[in-house]
Steps between C-alpha positions, in 0.01 A plus 500: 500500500462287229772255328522324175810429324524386113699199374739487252260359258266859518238333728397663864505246800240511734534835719455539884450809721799535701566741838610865295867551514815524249518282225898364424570640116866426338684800446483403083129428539323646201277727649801644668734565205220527156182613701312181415221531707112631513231608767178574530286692748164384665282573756306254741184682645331433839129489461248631745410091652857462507549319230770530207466627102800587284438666177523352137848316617467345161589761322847529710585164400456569128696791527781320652471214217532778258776694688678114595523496081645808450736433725588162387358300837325222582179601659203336750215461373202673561365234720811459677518882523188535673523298709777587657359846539236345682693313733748802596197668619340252673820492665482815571156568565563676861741735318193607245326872696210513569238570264544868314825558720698416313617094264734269485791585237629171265809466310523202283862492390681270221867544513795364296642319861775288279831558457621630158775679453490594108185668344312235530092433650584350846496113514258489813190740600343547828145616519395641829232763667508685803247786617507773701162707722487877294262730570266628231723825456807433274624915461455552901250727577443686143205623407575458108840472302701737413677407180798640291498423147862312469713607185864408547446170612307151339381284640440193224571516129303348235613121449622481858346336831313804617186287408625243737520481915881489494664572790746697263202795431542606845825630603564693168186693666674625788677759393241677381239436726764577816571879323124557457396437866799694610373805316088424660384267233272139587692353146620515143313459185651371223508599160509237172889499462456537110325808425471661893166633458252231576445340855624182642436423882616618820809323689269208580144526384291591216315812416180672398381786362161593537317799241078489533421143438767371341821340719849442304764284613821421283472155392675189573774459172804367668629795689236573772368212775161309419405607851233253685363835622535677194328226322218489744397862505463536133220219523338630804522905293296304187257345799484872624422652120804640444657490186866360540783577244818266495755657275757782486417813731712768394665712827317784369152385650612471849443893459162533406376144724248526748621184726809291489550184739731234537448132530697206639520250776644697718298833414243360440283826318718790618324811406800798349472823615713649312758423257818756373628506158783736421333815572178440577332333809126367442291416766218244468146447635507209822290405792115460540315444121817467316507200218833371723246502846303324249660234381700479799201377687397255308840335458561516853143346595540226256889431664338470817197314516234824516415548171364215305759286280295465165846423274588251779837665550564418838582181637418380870769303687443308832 
């Protein structure tokens, strides 16, 4: 894994890729007591020579800049960022599965390692990334999602972080997410907490709604992730003629939709099969000539070498 620590003065030392183990955290560390810390999620793809190609990691690193501001923490820069990506997976490069078996799974981390015991940003940062092999399929064998439209619970409100990566969106998901599956579900989708009638995003990943030509998604405003994925299918859609809406999608069209899919690092494009709300359960069109097959394709080509990288997205490592 990788290591870089920050100074006092808001400026990141040089890193170095360490063996993976435990990293030594005070018990008043800010990331333990205020939740001063960020992620993100990557992929590093094997191609079919062998070599490596991870996928618009730029993007990541702004992200984390913007979260890092939010959240009132120095950040790397987008060089430094990168190329520490870089390095854990060249480190790592027997760990990454062969090619279409699976990738190599990256979490860059900054984290509020200094001790501070009143509400207060942390007086030190560390910056690190480890990875992890996955295999391409995130919900375990399912052939599409099934979703329950979440009402009791939010899970971001306007003016908060849910626009950010913080590692405090995540375990406010739980509860929610846990009671779904334990009733059959794949997930949760959120509603806006304001109004509860137009979408948000599932526990961790964006969604889509397709109708004839025309894909909707819920844009970006502050309470839903600018997912890397998201991001990327709505340009590859236009490429594909597809008229793309970003903007509020009431709950009501999930009933009358012909597709829906998910998107997200770790789901890549998850086709929904069907999705529940109150009484009603909808199912959805997937599988062979669907718009998600579609654009699922051509993302997953481009990620890995096969299809031809005209946006120059991807970025070979050696």
């Amino acid at each position: 894994m990788y290591v870089m620590k920050c100074s006092r003065d808001g400026s990141f030392e040089k890193g170095e890729v360490n063996p993976y183990g435990n990293i030594q955290l005070s018990p008043s560390a800010g990331v333990l007591n205020y939740g001063q810390g960020l992620f993100e999620g990557m992929k590093s793809y094997r191609k079919e020579d062998g070599g490596l190609l991870l996928f618009r990691p730029e993007l990541n690193a702004k992200r984390m800049m913007m979260g890092a501001e939010r959240m009132c923490m120095p950040c790397p820069s987008l060089h430094q960022f990168v190329e520490a990506v870089k390095q854990t997976a060249l480190a790592n490069k027997r760990w990454v599965p062969p090619h279409g078996k699976g990738t190599l799974y990256m979490r860059p981390m900054l984290l509020g390692s200094g001790a501070v015991l009143g509400l207060a940003p942390a007086p030190e940062y560390t910056f690190l990334v480890y990875a992890s092999p996955v295999s391409d399929d995130y919900f375990k064998g399912s052939g599409g999602l099934n979703l329950y439209v979440e009402e009791e619970y939010d899970r971001s409100a306007r003016l908060g972080t849910g626009g950010v990566k913080s590692i405090c969106n995540y375990a406010p998901a739980l509860k929610a997410m846990g009671r779904a599956k334990s009733r059959g579900f794949s997930d949760v989708l959120y509603l806006d907490s304001v109004e509860k009638k137009n979408l948000e995003e599932a526990s961790a990943c964006n969604v889509f709604i397709v109708k004839g030509n025309v894909i909707s998604t819920p844009a970006a405003r502050g309470t839903i992730l600018p997912g890397v994925t998201r991001r990327s299918i709505i340009e590859i859609a236009y490429d594909h003629g597809y008229q793309v809406e970003e903007g509020v999608v009431p709950v009501d069209q999930l009933l009358d939709a012909d597709e829906v899919f998910c998107t997200g690092t770790a789901v890549v494009v998850a086709p929904v099969d069907t999705i529940t709300y109150r009484d009603q359960r909808v199912q959805y069109k997937t599988g062979v000539g669907s718009v998600t097959s579609e654009l699922y394709s051509t993302l997953v080509g481009i990620q890995r070498g096969v299809v031809e990288d005209k946006k120059g997205w991807t970025v070979e490592i050696s």
